[in-house]
Short mmCIF file of C-alpha atoms and ligand atoms in Angstrom, two decimals:
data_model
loop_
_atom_site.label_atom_id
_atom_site.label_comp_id
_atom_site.label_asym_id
_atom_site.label_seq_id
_atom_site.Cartn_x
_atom_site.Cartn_y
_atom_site.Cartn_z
CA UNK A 1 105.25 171.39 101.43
CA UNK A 2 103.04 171.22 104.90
CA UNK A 3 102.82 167.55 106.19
CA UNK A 4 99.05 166.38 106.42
CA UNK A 5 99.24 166.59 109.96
CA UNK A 6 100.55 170.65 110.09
CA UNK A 7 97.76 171.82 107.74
CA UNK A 8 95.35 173.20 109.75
CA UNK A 9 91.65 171.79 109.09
CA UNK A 10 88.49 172.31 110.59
CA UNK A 11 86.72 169.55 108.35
CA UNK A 12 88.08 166.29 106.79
CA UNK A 13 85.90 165.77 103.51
CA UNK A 14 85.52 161.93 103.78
CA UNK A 15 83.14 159.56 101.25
CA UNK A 16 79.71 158.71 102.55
CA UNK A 17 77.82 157.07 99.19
CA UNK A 18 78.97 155.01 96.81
CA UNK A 19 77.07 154.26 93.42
CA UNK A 20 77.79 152.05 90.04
CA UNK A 21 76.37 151.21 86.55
CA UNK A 22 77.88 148.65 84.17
CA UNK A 23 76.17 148.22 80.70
CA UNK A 24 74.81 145.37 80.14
CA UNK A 25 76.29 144.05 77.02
CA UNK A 26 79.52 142.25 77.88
CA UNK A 27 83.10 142.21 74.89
CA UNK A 28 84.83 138.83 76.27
CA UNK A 29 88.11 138.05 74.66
CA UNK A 30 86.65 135.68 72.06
CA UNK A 31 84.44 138.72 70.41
CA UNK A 32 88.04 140.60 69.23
CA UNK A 33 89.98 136.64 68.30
CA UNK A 34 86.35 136.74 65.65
CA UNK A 35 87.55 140.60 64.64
CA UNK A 36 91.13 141.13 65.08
CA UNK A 37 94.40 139.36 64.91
CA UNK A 38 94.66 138.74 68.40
CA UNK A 39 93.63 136.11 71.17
CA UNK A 40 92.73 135.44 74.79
CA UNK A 41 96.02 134.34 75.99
CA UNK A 42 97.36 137.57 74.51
CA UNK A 43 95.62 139.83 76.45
CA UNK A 44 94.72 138.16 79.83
CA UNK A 45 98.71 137.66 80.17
CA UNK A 46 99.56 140.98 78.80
CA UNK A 47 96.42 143.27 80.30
CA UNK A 48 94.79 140.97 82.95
CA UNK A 49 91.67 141.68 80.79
CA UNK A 50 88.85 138.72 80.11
CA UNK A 51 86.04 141.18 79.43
CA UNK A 52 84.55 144.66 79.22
CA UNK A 53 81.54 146.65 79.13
CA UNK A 54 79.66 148.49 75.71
CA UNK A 55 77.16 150.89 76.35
CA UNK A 56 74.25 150.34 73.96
CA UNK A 57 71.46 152.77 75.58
CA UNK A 58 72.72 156.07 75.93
CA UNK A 59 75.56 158.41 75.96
CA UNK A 60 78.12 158.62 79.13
CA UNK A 61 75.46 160.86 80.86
CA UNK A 62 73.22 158.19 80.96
CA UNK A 63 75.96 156.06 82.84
CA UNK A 64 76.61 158.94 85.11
CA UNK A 65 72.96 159.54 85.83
CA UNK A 66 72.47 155.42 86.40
CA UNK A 67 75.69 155.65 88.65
CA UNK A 68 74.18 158.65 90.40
CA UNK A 69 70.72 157.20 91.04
CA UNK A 70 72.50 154.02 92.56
CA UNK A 71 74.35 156.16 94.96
CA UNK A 72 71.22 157.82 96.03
CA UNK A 73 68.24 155.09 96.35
CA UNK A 74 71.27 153.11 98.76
CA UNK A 75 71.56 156.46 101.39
CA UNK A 76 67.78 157.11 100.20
CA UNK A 77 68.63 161.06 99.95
CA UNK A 78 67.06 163.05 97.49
CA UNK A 79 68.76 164.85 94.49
CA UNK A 80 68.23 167.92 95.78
CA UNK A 81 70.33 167.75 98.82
CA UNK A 82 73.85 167.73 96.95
CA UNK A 83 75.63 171.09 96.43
CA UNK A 84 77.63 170.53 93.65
CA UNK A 85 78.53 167.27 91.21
CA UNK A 86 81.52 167.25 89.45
CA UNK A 87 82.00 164.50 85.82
CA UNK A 88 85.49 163.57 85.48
CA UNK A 89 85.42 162.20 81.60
CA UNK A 90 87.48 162.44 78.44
CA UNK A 91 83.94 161.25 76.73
CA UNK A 92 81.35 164.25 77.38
CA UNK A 93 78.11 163.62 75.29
CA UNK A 94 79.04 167.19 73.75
CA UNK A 95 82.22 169.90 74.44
CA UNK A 96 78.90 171.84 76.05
CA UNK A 97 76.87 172.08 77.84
CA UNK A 98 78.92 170.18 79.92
CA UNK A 99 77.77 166.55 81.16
CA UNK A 100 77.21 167.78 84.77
CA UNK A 101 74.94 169.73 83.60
CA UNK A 102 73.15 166.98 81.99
CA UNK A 103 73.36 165.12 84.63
CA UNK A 104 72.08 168.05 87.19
CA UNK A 105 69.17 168.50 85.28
CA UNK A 106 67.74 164.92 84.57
CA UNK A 107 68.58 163.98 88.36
CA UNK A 108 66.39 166.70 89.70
CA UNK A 109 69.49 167.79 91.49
CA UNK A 110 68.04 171.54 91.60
CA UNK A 111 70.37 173.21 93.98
CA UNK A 112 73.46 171.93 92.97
CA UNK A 113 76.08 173.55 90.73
CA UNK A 114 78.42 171.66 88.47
CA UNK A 115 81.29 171.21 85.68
CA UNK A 116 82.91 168.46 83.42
CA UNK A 117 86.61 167.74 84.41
CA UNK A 118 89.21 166.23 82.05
CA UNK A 119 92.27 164.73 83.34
CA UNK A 120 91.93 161.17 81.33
CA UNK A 121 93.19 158.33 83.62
CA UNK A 122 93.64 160.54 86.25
CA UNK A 123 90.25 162.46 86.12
CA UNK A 124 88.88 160.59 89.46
CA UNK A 125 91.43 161.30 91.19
CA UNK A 126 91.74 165.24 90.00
CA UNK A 127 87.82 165.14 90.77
CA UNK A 128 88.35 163.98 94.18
CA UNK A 129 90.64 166.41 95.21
CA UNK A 130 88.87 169.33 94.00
CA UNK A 131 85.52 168.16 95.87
CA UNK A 132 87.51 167.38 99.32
CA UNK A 133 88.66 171.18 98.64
CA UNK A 134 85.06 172.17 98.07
CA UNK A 135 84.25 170.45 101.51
CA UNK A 136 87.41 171.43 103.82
CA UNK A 137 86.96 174.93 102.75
CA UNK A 138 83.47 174.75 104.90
CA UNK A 139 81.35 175.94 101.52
CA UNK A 140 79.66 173.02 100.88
CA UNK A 141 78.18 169.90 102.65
CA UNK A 142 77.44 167.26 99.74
CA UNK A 143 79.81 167.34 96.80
CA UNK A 144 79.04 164.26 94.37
CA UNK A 145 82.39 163.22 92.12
CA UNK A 146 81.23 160.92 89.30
CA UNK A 147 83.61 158.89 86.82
CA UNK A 148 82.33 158.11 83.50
CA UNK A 149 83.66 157.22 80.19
CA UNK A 150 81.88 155.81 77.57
CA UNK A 151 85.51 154.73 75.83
CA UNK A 152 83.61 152.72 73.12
CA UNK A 153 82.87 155.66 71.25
CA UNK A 154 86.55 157.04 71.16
CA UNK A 155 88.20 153.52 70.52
CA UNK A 156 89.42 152.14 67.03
CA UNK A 157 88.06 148.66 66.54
CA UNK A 158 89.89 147.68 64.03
CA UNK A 159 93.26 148.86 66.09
CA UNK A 160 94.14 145.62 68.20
CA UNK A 161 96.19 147.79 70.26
CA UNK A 162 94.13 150.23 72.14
CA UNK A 163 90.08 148.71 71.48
CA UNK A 164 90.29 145.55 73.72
CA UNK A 165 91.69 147.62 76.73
CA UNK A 166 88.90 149.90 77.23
CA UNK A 167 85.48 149.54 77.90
CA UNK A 168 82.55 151.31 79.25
CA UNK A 169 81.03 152.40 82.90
CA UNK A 170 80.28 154.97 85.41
CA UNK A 171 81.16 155.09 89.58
CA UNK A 172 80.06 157.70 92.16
CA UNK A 173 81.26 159.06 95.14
CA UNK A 174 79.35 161.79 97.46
CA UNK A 175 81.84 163.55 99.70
CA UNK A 176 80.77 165.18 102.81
CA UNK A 177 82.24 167.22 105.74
CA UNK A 178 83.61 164.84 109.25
CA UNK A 179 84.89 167.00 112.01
CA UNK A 180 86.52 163.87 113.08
CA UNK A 181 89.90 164.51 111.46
CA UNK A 182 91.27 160.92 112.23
CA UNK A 183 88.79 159.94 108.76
CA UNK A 184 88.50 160.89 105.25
CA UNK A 185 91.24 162.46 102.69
CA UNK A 186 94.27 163.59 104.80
CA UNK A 187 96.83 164.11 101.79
CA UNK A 188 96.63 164.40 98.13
CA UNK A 189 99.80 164.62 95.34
CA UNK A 190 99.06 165.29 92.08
CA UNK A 191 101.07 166.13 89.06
CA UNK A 192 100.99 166.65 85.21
CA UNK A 193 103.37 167.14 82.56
CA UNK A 194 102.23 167.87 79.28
CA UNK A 195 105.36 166.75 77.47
CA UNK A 196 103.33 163.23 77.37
CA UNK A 197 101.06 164.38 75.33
CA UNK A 198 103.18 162.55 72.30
CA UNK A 199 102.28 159.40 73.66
CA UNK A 200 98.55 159.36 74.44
CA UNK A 201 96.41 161.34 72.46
CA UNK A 202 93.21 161.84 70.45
CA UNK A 203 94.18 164.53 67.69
CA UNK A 204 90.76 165.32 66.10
CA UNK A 205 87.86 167.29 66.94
CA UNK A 206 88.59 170.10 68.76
CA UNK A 207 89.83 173.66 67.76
CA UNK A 208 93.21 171.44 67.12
CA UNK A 209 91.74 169.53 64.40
CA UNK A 210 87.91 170.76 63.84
CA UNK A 211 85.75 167.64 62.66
CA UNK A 212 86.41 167.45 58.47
CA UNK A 213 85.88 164.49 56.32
CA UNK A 214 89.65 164.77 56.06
CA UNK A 215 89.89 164.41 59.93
CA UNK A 216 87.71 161.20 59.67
CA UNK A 217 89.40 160.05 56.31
CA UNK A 218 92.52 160.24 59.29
CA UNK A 219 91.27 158.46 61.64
CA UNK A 220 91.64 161.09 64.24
CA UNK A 221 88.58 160.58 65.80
CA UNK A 222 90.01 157.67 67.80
CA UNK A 223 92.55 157.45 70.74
CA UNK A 224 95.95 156.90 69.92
CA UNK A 225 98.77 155.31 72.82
CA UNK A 226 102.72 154.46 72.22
CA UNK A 227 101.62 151.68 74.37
CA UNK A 228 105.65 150.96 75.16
CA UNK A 229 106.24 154.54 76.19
CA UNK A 230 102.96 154.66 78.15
CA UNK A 231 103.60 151.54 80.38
CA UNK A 232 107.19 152.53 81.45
CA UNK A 233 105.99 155.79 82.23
CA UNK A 234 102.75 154.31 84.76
CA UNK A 235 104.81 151.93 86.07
CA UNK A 236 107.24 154.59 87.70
CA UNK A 237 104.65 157.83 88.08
CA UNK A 238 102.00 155.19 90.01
CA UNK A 239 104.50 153.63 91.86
CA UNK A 240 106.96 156.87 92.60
CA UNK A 241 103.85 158.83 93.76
CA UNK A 242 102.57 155.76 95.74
CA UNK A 243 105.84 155.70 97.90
CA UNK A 244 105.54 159.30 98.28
CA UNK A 245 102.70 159.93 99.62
CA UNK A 246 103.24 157.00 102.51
CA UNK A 247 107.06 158.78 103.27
CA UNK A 248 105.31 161.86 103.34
CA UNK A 249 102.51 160.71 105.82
CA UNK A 250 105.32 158.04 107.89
CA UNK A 251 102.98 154.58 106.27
CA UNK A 252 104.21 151.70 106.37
CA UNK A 253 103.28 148.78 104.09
CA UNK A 254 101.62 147.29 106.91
CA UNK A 255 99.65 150.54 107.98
CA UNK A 256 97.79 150.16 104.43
CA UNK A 257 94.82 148.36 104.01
CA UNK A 258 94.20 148.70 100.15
CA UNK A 259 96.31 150.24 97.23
CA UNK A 260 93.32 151.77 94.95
CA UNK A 261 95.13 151.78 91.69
CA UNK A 262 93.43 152.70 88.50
CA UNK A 263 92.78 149.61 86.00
CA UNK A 264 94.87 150.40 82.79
CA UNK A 265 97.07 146.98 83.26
CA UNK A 266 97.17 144.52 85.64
CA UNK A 267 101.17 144.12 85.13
CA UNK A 268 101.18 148.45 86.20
CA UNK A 269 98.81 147.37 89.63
CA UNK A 270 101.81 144.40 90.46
CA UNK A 271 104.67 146.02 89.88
CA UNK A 272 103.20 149.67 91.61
CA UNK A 273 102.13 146.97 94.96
CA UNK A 274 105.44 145.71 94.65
CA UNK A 275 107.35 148.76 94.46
CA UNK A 276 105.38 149.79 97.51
CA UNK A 277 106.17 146.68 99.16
CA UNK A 278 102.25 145.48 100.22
CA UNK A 279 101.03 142.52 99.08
CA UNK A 280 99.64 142.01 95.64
CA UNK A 281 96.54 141.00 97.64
CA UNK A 282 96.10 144.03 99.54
CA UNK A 283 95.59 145.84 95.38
CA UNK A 284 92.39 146.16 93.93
CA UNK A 285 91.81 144.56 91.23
CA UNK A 286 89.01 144.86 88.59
CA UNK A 287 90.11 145.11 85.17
CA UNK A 288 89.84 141.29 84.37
CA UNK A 289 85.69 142.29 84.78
CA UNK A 290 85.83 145.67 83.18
CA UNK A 291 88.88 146.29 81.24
CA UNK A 292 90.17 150.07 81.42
CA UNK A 293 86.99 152.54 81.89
CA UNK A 294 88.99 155.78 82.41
CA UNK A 295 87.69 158.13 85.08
CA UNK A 296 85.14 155.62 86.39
CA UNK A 297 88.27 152.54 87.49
CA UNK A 298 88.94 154.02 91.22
CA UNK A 299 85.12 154.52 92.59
CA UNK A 300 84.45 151.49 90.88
CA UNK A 301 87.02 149.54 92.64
CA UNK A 302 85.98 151.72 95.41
CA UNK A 303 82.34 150.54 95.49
CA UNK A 304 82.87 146.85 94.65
CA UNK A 305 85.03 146.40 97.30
CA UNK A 306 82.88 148.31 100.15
CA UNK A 307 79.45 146.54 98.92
CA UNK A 308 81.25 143.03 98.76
CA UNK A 309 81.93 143.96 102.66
CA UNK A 310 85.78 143.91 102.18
CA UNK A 311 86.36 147.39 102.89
CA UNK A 312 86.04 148.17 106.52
CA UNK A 313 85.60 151.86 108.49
CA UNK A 314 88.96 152.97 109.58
CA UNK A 315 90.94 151.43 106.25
CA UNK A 316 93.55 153.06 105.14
CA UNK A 317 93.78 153.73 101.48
CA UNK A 318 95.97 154.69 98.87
CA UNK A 319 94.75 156.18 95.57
CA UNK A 320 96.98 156.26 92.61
CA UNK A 321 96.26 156.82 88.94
CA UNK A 322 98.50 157.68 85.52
CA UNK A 323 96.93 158.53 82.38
CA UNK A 324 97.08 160.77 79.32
CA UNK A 325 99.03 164.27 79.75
CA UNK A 326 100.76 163.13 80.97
CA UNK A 327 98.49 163.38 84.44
CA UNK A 328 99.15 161.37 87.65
CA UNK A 329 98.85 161.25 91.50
CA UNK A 330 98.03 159.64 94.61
CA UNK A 331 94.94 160.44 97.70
CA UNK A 332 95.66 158.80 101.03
CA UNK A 333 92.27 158.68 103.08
CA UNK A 334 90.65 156.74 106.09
CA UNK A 335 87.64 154.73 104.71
CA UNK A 336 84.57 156.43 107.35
CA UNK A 337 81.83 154.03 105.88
CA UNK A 338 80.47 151.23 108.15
N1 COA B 1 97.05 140.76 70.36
C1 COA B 1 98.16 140.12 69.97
N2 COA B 1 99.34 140.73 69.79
C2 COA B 1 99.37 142.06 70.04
C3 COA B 1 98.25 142.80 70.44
C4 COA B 1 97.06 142.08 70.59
N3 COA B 1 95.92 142.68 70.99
N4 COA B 1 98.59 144.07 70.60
C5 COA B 1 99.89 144.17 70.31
N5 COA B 1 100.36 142.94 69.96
C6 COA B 1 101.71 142.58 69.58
C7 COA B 1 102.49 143.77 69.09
O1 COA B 1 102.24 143.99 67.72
C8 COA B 1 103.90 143.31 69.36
O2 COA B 1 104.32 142.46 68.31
P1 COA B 1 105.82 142.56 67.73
O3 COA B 1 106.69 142.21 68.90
O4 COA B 1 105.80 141.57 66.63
O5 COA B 1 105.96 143.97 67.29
C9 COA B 1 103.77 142.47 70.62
O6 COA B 1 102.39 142.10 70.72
C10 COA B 1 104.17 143.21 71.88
O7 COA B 1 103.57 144.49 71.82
P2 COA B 1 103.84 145.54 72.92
O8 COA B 1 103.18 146.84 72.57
O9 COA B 1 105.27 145.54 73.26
O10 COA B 1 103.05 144.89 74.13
P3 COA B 1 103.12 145.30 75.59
O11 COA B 1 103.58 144.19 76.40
O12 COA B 1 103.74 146.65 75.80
O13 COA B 1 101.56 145.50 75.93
C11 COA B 1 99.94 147.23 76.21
C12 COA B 1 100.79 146.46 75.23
C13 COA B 1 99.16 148.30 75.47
C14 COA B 1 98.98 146.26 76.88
C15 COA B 1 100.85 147.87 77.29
O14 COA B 1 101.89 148.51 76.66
C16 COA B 1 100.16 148.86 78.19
O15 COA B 1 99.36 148.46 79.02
N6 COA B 1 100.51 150.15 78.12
C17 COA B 1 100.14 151.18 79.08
C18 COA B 1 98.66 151.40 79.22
C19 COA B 1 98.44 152.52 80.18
O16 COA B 1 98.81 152.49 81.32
N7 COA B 1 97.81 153.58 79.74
C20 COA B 1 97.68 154.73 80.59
C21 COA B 1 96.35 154.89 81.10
S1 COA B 1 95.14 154.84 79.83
#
């Protein structure tokens, strides 16, 4: 495979907006000790997770579209300048039309063209690369990449071990052309293997399993994880991937300013920093806030971090994410935002 630095490019795509929305209504620890057999020491020292988000106005369009709107009044640019907007989700209001489309219309984002993409965990990340494609090929000038999973809706709440590590949100990113090649996404690696699909799964609904009042009678309708499996799995893919992608691209620890990891554990983020060797500092970390929110954990990070002023123009980032497939990879870019 061509290093970053032999692939010819005329464009880097880097990120130029950033956007968020968080529901309002908050699940702290103490709401699942009052309806499941669990409690707060439990999960802080086994997730890292105090609290997460339910969505209790709309479906995970309406996050997107909040997300979106966020992103847009802070550059004050009009819906109608981006190209193309692509949802990462595993949580579409419907199979079709797809969310983007939702989201296209009730933006007023007239001249843009769009599509749903579902790589779970990893979606953001699968997102991102196909958008920095859509920009380095020279075709388009303003991609936006939104992450949004409205995970309430596909949880079990009577299941203490999936429902109090997920929760609810949307992030954007708008991706646009640099010529200057020393910013923006210089390498991606990305990977699935479907031979995971054992361990993470939600069986019912689609052509698989067609909605029946068996299906529900199942309990299909809600995410299933071999939690065990899972962990062992994101602790090497996250932290395999991490290293390399900073081999491939001669990093050093010290050459990194943040690891970007997605939020499914905070034991997964410590070990993948360690593995890496970087600080634990130098990880960003969410999930005690916001618990696991799927495609939306990396721009979230993403835009916390820039609007708190602790991400800084000429940053080098790594990206990593591992989720249901099983799907993983890593982006290394140069942060181009002042
Ligand atoms: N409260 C209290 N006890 C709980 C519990 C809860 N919410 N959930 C599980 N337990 C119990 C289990 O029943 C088990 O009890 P036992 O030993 O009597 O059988 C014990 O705690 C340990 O369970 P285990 O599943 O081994 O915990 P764990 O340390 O693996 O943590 C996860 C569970 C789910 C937090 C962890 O496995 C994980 O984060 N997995 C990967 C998630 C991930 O990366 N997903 C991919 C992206 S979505």
């Amino acid at each position: 495979m061509a290093t970053s630095k032999e692939m010819k490019r005329f464009y880097n795509a880097q990120i130029t907006g950033v956007g968020m929305y968080l529901p309002e209504k908050v699940l702290d620890n103490h709401y699942f000790e009052s309806i499941l057999d669990t409690n707060d020491e439990w999960i802080v020292t086994r997730t890292g997770i105090k609290e997460r988000r339910k969505e209790e106005k709309g479906p995970t369009s309406y996050m997107a579209i909040k997300a979106a709107e966020d992103l847009l009044k802070s550059k004050n640019m009009s819906a109608e300048e981006i190209d193309v907007i692509i949802v990462a989700t595993v949580t579409p209001d419907m199979f079709f039309p797809a969310t983007a489309c939702i989201v296209q219309n009730k933006l007023g984002a007239k001249n843009a063209w769009g599509f749903d993409l579902s790589a779970a965990c990893s979606g953001y990340l699968f997102a991102l690369k196909t958008g920095a494609s859509l920009i380095e090929s020279g075709a388009y000038k303003k991609v936006l990449i939104i992450g949004a999973d409205k995970m309430s809706t596909i949880v079990d709440y009577t299941d203490r071990n999936t429902c109090l590590l997920f929760g609810d949100a949307a992030s954007a990113l708008l991706l646009e052309p640099t010529e200057d090649l020393n910013y923006g996404f210089k390498d991606a690696l990305l990977h699935c293997d479907g031979s995971g699909a054992d361990y993470l799964y939600m069986l019912g609904g689609g052509s698989l399993n067609p909605p029946t009042h068996e299906t529900v009678d199942q309990n299909m309708h809600t995410l299933f994880q071999d939690g065990k499996t899972v962990f062992k799995e994101a602790v090497k893919g996250m932290a395999d991937i991490s290293v390399d992608i900073m081999k491939k691209n001669d990093l050093k620890s010290d050459d990194i300013a943040y690891l970007v990891p997605h939020q499914a554990n905070l034991r997964i983020i410590d070990a993948t920093a360690n593995i890496m060797g970087i600080p634990k500092e130098k990880a960003m970390v969410n999930i005690h806030k916001y618990g696991n929110t799927t495609a939306a954990t990396i721009p979230l990070c993403l835009t916390e971090y820039y609007r708190d002023g602790k991400l800084k123009k000429g940053d080098n980032l790594i990206l990593a994410a591992f989720g249901a497939g099983y799907t993983w990879g890593s982006i290394y870019l140069t942060w181009s935002l002042d």
